[in-house]
PDB file of C-alpha atoms in Angstrom:
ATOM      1  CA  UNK A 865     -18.427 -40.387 -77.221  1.00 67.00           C
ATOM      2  CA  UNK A 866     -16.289 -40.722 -80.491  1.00 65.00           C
ATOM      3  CA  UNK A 867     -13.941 -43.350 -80.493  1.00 72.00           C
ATOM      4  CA  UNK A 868     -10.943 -44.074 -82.525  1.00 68.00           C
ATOM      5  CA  UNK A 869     -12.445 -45.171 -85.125  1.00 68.00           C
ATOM      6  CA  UNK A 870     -15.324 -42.587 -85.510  1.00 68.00           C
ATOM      7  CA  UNK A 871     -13.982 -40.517 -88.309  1.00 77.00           C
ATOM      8  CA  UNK A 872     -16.889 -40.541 -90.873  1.00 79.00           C
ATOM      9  CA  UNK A 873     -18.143 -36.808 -91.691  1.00 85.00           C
ATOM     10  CA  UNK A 874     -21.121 -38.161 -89.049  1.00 83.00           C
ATOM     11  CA  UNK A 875     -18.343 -38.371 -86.146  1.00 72.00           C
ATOM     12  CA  UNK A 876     -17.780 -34.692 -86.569  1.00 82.00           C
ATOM     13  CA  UNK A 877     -20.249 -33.984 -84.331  1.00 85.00           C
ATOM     14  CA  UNK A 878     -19.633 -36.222 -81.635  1.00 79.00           C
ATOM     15  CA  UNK A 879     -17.963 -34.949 -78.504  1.00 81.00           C
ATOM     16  CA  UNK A 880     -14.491 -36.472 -77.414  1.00 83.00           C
ATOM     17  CA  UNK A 881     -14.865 -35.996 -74.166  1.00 93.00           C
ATOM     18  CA  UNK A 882     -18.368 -35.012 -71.614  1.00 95.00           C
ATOM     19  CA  UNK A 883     -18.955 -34.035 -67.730  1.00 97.00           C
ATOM     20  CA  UNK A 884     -22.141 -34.793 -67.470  1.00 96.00           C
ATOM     21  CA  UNK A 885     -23.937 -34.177 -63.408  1.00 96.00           C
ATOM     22  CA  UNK A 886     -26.485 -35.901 -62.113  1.00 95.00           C
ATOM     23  CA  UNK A 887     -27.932 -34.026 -58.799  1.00 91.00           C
ATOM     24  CA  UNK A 888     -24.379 -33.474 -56.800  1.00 88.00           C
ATOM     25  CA  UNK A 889     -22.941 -36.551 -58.684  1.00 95.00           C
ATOM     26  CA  UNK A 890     -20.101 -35.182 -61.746  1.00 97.00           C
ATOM     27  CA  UNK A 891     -19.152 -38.017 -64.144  1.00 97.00           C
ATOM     28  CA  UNK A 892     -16.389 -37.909 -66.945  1.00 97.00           C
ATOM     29  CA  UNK A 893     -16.828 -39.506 -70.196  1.00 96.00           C
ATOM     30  CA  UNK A 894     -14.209 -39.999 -72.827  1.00 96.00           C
ATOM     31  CA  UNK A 895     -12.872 -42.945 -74.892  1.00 92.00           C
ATOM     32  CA  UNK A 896      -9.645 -44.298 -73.751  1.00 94.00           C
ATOM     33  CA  UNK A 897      -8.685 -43.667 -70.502  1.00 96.00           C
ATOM     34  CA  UNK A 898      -5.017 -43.250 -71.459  1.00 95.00           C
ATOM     35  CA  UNK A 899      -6.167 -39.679 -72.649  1.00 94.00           C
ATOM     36  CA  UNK A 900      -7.261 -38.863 -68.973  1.00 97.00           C
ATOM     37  CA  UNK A 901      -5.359 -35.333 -68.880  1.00 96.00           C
ATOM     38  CA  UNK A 902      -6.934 -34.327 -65.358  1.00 96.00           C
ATOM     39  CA  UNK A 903      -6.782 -35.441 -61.473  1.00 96.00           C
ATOM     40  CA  UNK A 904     -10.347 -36.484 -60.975  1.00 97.00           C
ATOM     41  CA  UNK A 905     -10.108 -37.259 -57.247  1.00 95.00           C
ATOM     42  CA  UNK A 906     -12.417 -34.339 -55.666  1.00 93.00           C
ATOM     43  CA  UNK A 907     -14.223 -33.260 -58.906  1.00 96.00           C
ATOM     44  CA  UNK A 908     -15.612 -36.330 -60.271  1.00 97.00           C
ATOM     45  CA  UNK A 909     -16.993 -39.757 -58.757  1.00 97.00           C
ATOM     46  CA  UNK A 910     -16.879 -41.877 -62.233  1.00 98.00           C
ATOM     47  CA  UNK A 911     -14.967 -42.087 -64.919  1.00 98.00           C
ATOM     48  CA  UNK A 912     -16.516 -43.654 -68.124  1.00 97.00           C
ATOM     49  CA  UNK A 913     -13.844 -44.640 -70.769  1.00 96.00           C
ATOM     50  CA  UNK A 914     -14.009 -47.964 -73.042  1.00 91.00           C
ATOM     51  CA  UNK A 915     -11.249 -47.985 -75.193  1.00 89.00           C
ATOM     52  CA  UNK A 916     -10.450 -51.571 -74.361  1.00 91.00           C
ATOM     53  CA  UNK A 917     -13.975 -52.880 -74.443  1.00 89.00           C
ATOM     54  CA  UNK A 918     -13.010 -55.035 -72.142  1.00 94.00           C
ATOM     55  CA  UNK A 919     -15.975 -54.657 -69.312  1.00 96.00           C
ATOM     56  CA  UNK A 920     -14.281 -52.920 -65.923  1.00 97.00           C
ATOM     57  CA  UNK A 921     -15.219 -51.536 -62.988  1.00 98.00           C
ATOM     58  CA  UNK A 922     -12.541 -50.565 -60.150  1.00 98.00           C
ATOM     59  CA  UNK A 923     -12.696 -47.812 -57.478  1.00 97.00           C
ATOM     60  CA  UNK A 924      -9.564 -45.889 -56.799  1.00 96.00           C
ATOM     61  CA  UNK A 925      -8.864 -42.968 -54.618  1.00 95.00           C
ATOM     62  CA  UNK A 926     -12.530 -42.407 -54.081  1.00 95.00           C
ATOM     63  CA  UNK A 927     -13.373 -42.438 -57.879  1.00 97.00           C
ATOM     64  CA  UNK A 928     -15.215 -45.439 -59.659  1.00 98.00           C
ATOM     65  CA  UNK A 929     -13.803 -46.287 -63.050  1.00 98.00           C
ATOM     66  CA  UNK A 930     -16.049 -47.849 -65.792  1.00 98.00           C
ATOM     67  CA  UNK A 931     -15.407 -49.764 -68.585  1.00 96.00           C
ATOM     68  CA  UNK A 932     -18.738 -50.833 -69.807  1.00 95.00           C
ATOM     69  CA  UNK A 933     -17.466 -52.618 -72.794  1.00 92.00           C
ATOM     70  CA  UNK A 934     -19.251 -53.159 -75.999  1.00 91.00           C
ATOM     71  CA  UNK A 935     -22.671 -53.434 -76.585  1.00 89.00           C
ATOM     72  CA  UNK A 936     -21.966 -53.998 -80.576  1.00 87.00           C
ATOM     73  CA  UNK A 937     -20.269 -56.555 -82.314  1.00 86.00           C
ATOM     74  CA  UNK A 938     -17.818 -59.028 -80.631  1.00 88.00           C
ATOM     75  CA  UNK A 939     -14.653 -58.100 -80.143  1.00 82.00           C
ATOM     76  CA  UNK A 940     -12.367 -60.216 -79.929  1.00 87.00           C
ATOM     77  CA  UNK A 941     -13.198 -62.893 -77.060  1.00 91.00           C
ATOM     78  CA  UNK A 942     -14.741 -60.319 -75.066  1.00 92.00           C
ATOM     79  CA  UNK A 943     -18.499 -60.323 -73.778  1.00 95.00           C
ATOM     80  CA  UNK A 944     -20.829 -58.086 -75.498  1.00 95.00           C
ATOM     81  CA  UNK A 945     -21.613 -55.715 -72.920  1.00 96.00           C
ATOM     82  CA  UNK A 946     -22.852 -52.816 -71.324  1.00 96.00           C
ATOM     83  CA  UNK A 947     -22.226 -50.390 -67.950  1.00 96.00           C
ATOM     84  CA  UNK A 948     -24.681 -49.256 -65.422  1.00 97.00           C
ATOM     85  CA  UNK A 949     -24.649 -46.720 -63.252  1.00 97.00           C
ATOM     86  CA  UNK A 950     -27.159 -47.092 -60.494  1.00 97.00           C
ATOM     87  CA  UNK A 951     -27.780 -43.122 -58.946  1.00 96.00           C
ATOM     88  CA  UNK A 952     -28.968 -42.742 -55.441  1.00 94.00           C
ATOM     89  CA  UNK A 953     -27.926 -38.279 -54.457  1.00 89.00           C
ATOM     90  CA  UNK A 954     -24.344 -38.320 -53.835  1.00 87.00           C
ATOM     91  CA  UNK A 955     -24.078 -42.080 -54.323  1.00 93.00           C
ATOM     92  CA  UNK A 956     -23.757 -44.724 -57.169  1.00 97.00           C
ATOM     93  CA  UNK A 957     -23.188 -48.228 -57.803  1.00 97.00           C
ATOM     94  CA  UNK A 958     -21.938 -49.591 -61.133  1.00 98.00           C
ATOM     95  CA  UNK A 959     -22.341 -53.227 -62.692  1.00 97.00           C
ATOM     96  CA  UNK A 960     -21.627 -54.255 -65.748  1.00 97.00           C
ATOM     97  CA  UNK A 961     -24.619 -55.806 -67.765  1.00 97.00           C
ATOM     98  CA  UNK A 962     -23.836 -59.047 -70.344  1.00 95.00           C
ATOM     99  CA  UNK A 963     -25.834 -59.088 -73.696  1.00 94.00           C
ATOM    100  CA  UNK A 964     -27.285 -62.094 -74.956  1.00 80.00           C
TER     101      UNK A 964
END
């Protein structure tokens, strides 16, 4: 997804915002979850946003949120990081991976 600070010609390209399904399973991809403009409880099971970078997971009203962090440079204090999303039909699990 483009983030904030994507705004080379090469960003141009890059989608703001995704649904993406896997099987019966609808995710929702965008950058800062502060932009979330839509009730996903009953269309979508996980929300992937990373704004923050700050690594997240937390399951409200039936819908996982992810903040996988940042798999780049450091930011700030944080870990360098990545989500995953572990896909079994209808259900998925998501941890949060730390980069060495």
């Amino acid at each position: 997804m483009r983030g904030n600070n994507d705004r080379d010609r090469w960003a141009r390209d890059v989608p703001e915002r995704a649904e993406l399904k896997i099987g019966r399973l609808a995710i929702y991809v965008l950058h800062d979850l502060a932009e979330l403009d839509l009730d996903p409880a009953g269309k979508y099971r996980v929300i992937v946003a990373g704004h923050s970078h700050k690594p997240k997971i937390e399951e409200r009203a039936g819908v996982l949120y992810v903040n996988p962090g940042s798999a780049g440079p450091r930011r700030f204090t944080l870990p360098i990081a990545v989500g995953e999303l572990k896909i079994s039909g209808a259900q998925v699990r998501a941890r949060i991976r730390e980069l060495a």
